[in-house]
Short mmCIF file of C-alpha atoms in Angstrom, two decimals:
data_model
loop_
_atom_site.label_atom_id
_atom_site.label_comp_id
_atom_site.label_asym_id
_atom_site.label_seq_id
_atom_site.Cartn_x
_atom_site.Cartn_y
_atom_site.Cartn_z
CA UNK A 3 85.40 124.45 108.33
CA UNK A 4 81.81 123.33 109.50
CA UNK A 5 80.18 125.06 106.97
CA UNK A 6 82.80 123.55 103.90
CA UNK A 7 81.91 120.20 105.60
CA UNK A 8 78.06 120.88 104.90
CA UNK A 9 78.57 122.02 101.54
CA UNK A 10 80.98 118.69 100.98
CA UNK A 11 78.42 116.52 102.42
CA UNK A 12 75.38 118.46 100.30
CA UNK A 13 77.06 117.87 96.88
CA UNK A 14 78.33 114.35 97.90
CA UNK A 15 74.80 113.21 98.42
CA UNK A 16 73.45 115.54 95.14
CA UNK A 17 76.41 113.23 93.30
CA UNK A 18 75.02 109.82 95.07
CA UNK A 19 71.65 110.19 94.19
CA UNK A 20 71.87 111.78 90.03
CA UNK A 21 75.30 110.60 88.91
CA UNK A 22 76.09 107.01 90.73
CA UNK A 23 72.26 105.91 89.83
CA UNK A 24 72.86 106.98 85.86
CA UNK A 25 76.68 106.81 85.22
CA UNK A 26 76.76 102.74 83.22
CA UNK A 27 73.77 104.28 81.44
CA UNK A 28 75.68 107.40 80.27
CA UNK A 29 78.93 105.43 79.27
CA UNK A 30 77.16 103.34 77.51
CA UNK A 31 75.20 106.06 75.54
CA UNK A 32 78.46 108.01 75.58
CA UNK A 33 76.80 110.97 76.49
CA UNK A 34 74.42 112.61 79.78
CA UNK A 35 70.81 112.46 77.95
CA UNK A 36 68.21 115.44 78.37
CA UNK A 37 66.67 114.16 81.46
CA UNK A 38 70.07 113.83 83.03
CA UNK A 39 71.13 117.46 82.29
CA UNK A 40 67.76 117.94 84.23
CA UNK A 41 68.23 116.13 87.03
CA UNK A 42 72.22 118.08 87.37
CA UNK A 43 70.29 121.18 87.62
CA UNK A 44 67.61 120.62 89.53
CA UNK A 45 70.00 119.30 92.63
CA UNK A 46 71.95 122.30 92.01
CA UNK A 47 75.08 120.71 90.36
CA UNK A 48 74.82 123.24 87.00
CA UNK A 49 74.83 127.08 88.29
CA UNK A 50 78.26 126.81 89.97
CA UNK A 51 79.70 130.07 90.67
CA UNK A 52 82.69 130.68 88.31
CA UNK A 53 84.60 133.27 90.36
CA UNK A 54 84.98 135.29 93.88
CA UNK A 55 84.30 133.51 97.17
CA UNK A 56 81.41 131.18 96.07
CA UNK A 57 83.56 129.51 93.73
CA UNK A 58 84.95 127.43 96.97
CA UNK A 59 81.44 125.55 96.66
CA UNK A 60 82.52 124.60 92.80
CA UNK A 61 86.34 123.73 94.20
CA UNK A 62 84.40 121.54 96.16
CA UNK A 63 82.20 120.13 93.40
CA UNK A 64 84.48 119.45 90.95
CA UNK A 65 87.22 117.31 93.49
CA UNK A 66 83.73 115.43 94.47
CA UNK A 67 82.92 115.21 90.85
CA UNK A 68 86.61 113.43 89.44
CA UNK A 69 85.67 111.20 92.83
CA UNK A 70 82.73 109.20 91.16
CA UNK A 71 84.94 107.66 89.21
CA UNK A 72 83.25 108.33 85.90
CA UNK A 73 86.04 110.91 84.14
CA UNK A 74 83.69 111.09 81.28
CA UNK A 75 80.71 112.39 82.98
CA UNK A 76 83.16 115.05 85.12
CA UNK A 77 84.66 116.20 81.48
CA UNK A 78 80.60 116.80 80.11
CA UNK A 79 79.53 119.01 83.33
CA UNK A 80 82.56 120.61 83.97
CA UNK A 81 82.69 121.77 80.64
CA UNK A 82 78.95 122.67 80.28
CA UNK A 83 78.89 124.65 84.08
CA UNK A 84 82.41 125.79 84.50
CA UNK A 85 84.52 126.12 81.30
CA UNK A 86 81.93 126.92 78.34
CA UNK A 87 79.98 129.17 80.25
CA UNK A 88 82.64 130.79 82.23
CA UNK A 89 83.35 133.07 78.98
CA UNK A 90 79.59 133.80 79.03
CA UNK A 91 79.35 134.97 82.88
CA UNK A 92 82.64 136.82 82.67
CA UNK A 93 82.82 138.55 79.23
CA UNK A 94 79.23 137.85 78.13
CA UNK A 95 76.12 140.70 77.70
CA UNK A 96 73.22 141.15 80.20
CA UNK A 97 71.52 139.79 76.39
CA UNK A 98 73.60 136.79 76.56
CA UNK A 99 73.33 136.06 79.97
CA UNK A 100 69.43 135.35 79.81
CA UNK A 101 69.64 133.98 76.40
CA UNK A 102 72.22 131.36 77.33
CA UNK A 103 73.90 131.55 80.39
CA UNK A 104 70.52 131.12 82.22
CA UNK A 105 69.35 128.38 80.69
CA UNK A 106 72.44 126.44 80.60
CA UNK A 107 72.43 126.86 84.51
CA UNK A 108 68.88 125.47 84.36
CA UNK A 109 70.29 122.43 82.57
CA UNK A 110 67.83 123.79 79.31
CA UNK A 111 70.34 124.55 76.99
CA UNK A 112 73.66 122.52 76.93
CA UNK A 113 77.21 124.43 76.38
CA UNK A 114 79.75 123.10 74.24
CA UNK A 115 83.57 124.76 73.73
CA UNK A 116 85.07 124.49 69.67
CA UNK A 117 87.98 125.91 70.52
CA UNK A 118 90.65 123.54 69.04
CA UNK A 119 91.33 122.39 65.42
CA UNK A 120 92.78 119.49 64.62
CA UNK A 121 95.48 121.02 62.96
CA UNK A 122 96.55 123.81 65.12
CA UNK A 123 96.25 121.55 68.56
CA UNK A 124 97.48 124.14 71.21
CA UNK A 125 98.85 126.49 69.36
CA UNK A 126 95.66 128.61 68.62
CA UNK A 127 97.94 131.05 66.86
CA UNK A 128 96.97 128.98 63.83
CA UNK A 129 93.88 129.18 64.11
CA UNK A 130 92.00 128.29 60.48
CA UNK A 131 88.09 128.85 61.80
CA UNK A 132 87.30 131.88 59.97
CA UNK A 133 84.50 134.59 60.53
CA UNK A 134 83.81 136.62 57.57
CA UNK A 135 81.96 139.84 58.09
CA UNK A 136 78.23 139.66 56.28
CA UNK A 137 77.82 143.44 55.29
CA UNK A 138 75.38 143.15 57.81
CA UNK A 139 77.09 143.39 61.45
CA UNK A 140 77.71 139.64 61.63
CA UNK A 141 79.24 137.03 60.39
CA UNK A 142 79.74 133.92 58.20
CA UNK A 143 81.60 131.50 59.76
CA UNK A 144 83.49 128.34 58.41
CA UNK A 145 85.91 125.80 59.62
CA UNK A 146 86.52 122.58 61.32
CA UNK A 147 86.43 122.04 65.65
CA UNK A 148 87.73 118.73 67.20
CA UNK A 149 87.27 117.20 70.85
CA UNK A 150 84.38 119.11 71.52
CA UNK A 151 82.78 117.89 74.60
CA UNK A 152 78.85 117.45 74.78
CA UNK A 153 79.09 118.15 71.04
CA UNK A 154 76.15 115.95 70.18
CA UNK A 155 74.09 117.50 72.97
CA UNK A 156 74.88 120.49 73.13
CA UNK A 157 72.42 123.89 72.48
CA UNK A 158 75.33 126.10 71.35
CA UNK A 159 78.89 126.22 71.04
CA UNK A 160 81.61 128.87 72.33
CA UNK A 161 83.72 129.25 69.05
CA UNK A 162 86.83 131.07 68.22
CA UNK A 163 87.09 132.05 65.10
CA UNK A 164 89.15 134.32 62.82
CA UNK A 165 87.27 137.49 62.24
CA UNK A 166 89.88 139.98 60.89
CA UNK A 167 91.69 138.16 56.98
CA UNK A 168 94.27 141.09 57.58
CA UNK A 169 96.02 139.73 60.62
CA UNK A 170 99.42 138.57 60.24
CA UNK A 171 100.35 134.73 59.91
CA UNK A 172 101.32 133.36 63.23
CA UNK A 173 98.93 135.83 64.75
CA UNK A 174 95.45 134.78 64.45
CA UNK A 175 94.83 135.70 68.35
CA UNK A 176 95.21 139.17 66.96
CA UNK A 177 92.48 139.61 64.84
CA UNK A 178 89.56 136.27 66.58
CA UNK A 179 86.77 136.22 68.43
CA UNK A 180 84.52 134.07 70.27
CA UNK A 181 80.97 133.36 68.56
CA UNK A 182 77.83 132.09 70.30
CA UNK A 183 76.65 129.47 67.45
CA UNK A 184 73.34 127.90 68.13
CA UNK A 185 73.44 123.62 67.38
CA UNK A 186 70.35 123.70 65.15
CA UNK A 187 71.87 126.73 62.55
CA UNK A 188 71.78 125.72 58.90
CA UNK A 189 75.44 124.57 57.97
CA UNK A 190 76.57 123.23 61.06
CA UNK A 191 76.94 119.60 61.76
CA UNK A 192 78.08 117.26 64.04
CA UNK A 193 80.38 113.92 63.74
CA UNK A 194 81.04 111.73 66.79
CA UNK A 195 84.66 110.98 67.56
CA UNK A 196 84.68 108.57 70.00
CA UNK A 197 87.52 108.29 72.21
CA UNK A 198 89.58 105.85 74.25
CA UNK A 199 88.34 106.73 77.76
CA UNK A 200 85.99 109.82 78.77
CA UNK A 201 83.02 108.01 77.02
CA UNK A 202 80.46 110.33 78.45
CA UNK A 203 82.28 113.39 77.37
CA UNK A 204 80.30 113.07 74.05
CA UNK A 205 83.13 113.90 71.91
CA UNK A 206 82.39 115.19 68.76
CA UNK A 207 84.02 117.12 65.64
CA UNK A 208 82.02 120.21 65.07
CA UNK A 209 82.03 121.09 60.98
CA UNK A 210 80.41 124.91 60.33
CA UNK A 211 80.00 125.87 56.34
CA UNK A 212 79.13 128.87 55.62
CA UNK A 213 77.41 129.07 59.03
CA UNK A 214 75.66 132.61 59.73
CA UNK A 215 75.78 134.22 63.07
CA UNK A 216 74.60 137.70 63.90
CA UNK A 217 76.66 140.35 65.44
CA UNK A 218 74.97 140.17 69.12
CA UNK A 219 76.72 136.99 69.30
CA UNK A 220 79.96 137.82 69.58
CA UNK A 221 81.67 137.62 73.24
CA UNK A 222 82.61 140.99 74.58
CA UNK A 223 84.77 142.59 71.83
CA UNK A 224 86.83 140.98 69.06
CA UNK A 225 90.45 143.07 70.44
CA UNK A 226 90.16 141.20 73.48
CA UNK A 227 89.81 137.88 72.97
CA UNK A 228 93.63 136.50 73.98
CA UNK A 229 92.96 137.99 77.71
CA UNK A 230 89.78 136.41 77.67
CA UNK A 231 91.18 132.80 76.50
CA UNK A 232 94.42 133.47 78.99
CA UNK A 233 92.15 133.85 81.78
CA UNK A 234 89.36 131.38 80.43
CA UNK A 235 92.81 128.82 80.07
CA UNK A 236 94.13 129.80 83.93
CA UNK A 237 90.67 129.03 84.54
CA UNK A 238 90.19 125.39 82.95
CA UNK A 239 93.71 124.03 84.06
CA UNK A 240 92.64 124.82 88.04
CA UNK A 241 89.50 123.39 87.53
CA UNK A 242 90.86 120.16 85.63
CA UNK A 243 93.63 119.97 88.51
CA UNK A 244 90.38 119.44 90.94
CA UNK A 245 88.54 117.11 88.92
CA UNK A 246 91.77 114.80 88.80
CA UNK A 247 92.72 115.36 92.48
CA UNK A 248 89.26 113.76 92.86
CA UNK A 249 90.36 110.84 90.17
CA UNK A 250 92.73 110.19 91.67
CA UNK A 251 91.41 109.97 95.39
CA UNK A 252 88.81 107.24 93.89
CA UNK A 253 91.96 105.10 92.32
CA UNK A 254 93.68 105.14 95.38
CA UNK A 255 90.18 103.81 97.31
CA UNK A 256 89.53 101.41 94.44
CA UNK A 257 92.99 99.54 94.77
CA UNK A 258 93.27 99.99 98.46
CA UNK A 259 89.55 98.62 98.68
CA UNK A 260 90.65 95.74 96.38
CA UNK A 261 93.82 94.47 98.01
CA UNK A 262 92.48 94.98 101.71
CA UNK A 263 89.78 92.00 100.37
CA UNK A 264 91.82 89.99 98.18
CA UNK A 265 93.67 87.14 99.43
CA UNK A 266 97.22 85.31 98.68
CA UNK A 267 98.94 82.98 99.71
CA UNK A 268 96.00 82.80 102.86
CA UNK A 269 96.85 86.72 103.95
CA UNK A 270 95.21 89.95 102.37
CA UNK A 271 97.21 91.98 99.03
CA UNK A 272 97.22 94.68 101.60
CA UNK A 273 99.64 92.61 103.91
CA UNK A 274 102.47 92.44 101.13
CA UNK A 275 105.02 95.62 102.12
CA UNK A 276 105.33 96.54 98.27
CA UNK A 277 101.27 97.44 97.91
CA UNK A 278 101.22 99.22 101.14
CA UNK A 279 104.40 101.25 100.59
CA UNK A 280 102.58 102.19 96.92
CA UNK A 281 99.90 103.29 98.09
CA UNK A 282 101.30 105.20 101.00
CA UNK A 283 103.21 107.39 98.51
CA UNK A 284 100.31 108.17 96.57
CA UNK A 285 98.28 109.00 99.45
CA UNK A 286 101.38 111.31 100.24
CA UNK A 287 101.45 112.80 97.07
CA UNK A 288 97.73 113.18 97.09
CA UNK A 289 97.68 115.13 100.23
CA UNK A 290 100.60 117.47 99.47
CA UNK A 291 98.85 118.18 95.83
CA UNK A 292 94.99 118.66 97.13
CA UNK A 293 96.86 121.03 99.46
CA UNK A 294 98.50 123.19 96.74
CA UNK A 295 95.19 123.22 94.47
CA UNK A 296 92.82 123.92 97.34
CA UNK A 297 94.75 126.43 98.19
CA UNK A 298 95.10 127.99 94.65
CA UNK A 299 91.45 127.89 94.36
CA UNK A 300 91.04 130.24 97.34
CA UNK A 301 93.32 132.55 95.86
CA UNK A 302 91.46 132.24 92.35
CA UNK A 303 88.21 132.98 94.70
CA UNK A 304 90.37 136.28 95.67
CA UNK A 305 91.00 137.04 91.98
CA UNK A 306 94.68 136.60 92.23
CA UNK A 307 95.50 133.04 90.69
CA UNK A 308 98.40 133.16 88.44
CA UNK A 309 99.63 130.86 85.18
CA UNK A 310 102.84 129.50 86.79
CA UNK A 311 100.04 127.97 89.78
CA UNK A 312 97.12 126.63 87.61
CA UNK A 313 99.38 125.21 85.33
CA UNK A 314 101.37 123.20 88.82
CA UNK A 315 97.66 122.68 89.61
CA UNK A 316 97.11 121.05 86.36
CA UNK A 317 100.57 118.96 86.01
CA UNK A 318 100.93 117.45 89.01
CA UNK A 319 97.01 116.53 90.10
CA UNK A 320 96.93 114.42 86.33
CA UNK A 321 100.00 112.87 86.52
CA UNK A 322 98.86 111.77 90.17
CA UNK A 323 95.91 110.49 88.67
CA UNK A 324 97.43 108.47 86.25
CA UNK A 325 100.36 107.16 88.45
CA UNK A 326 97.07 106.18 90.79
CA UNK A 327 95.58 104.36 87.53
CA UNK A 328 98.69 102.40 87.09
CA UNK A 329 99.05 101.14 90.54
CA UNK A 330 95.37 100.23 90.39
CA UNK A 331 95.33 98.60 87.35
CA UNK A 332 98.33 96.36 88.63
CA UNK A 333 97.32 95.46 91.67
CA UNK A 334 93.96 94.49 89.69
CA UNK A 335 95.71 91.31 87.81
CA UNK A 336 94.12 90.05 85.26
CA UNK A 337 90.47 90.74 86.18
CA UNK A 338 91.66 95.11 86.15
CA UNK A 339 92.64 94.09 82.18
CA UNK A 340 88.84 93.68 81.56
CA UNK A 341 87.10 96.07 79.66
CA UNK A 342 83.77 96.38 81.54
CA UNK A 343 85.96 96.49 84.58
CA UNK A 344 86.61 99.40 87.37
CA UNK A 345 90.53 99.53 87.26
CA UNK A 346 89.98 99.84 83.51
CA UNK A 347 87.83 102.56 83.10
CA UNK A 348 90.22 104.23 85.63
CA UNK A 349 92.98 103.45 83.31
CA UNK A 350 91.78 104.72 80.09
CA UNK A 351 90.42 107.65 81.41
CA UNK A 352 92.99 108.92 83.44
CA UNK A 353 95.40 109.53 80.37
CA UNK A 354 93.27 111.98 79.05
CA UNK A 355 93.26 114.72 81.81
CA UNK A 356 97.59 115.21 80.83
CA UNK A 357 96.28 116.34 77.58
CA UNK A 358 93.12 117.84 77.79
CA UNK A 359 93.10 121.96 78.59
CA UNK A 360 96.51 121.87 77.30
CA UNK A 361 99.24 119.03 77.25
CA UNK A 362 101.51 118.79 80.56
CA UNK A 363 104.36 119.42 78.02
CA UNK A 364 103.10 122.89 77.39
CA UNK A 365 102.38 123.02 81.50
CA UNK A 366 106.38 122.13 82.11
CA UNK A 367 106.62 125.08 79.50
CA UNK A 368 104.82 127.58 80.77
CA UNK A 369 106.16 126.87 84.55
CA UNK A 370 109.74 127.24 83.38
CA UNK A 371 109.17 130.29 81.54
CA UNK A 372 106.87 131.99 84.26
CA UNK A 373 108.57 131.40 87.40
CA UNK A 374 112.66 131.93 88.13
CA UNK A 375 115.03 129.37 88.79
CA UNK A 376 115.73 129.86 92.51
CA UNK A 377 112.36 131.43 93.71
CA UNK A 378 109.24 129.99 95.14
CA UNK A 379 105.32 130.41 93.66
CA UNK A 380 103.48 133.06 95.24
CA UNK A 381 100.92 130.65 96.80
CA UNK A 382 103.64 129.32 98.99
#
């Protein structure tokens, strides 16, 4: 416990003194700039460990991280140090790894995920990216990638593409792969799509024609890339659980700090039994969910994290987060409606999270399917 309290207090601190300092800047830009990747790395907030017992220090992290209060900037680094380069330290070459995976961690080289398409959404059965084999060992790649986060910024892209034209409709997964595609390669370019909330995220649509990547780029081998995006997907839904359990910790501070100091009627908001009884069930729901995730991410650290749990992980830590938002945006009045202000950002952003790393809908899905009517998770 002592030594997860140092490593709390360590990152805190790290957060305070790159992210609190820059964060208007970085909304406003709607993206981290160069010299902020920079400053991530060099206070040690980039080369997270993605698995096995270390990854308690990125549990850590990422709750800390969706505590800021800037969604935005915890959707660009978790992204660039835990979900884009997670398929690179897992699946990726020795090759690989010092090409990309080293300086990412370094904060030299940005990472960037094109997974989805804006017509397939989740299902990435129908997937339309294709990779054509060159005659030469590699590949010429073409397609369309939405919501990809850091996508202006970004050094290179994780891509799944098609790269077999005989598998069957329906079946994409079958016959994909995942592509390291450098930013700067002739036929790639980059549209912003700005969104509601998650300014920072740097949201962009990736378009690739004709694109031409070389064989060594390809992650691991082509037959294998559904276990890789099942446990890449596991993965991303524990971590986004974290980073919202953390969102919605700093809603909960943000109204309670706001109606403890705001007067009516000559007594603080706080004194009125309908606030306090809000926020006590959120703080009740908070601690029962932060609970279930932490422990899931020490079981993840043990290599034995499974759907049904990262997928609870996922549904209930957003939809605390945005329950959080709503409550702080009411209790706000008026002055939360503004655009520039604090219960607004928290609003916007919050709504993204139940979508992001797949849609609660699919979560409720995959929990009913994966877990039987009358039994309990294995993390209980």
């Amino acid at each position: 416990m002592a030594e997860q309290r140092r490593i709390r207090e360590r990152l805190v601190a790290a957060l305070e003194a790159v992210v609190l300092p820059n964060a208007d800047d970085w909304e406003a830009r709607r993206h981290i700039p160069p010299d902020g990747w920079r400053l991530l790395a060099e206070h040690g907030l980039l080369g997270v460990p993605h698995s096995g017992p270390g990854f308690q220090e990125t549990a850590v992290l990422m709750e800390e991280l969706g505590r800021t209060g800037y969604a935005g900037i915890r959707a660009a680094v978790a992204v660039h140090a835990c979900m884009a380069t997670f398929y690179l330290a897992r699946f990726g070459s020795p090759q690989q790894h010092e090409r990309f995976l080293a300086p990412a961690r370094r904060g030299e080289q940005i990472a960037a995920l094109a997974l989805s398409e804006s017509d397939a959404g989740t299902d990435l059965n129908n997937l339309a990216t294709r990779a054509d084999p060159d005659g030469h060992g590699g590949y010429r790649v073409s397609g369309r990638k939405s919501y990809v986060a850091n996508g202006s910024q970004a050094g290179f892209y994780i891509c799944l593409a098609r790269t077999r034209t005989t598998a069957k409709p329906g079946r994409a997964l079958g016959g994909s792969g995942l592509l390291i595609i450098d930013a700067d390669t002739p036929g790639l370019t980059v549209t912003p799509q700005p969104m509601l909330g998650w300014r920072a995220a740097d949201m962009c649509e990736i378009t690739l024609a004709d694109v031409r990547v070389s064989g060594d780029r390809l992650i691991g081998k082509a037959g294998h890339t559904l276990s890789y995006l099942m446990a890449a997907l596991d993965f991303e839904r524990l971590v986004a659980g974290l980073l919202a359990i953390g969102g919605a910790a700093h809603a909960i501070a943000a109204t309670r700090s706001f109606t403890r100091h705001r007067h009516l009627g000559g007594a603080p908001l706080a004194a009125n039994q309908t606030v306090r009884h809000a926020l006590a069930d959120l703080v009740a729901e908070l601690e029962v969910v932060r609970c279930y995730a932490r422990r899931a991410a020490i079981r993840y650290g043990q290599g034995r994290l499974e759907t049904d749990v990262a997928s609870i992980v996922k549904l209930r830590a957003t939809e605390l987060a945005v329950s959080a938002s709503r409550v702080c945006m009411q209790y706000h009045g008026a002055a939360g409606y503004s655009d520039d202000s604090v219960a607004a950002r928290i609003y916007r952003d919050a709504a993204a999270a139940t979508i992001a790393a797949g849609p609660n809908e699919l979560m409720r899905d995959i929990i009913f399917e994966t877990t039987e009517e009358a039994s309990c998770t294995s993390s209980c």
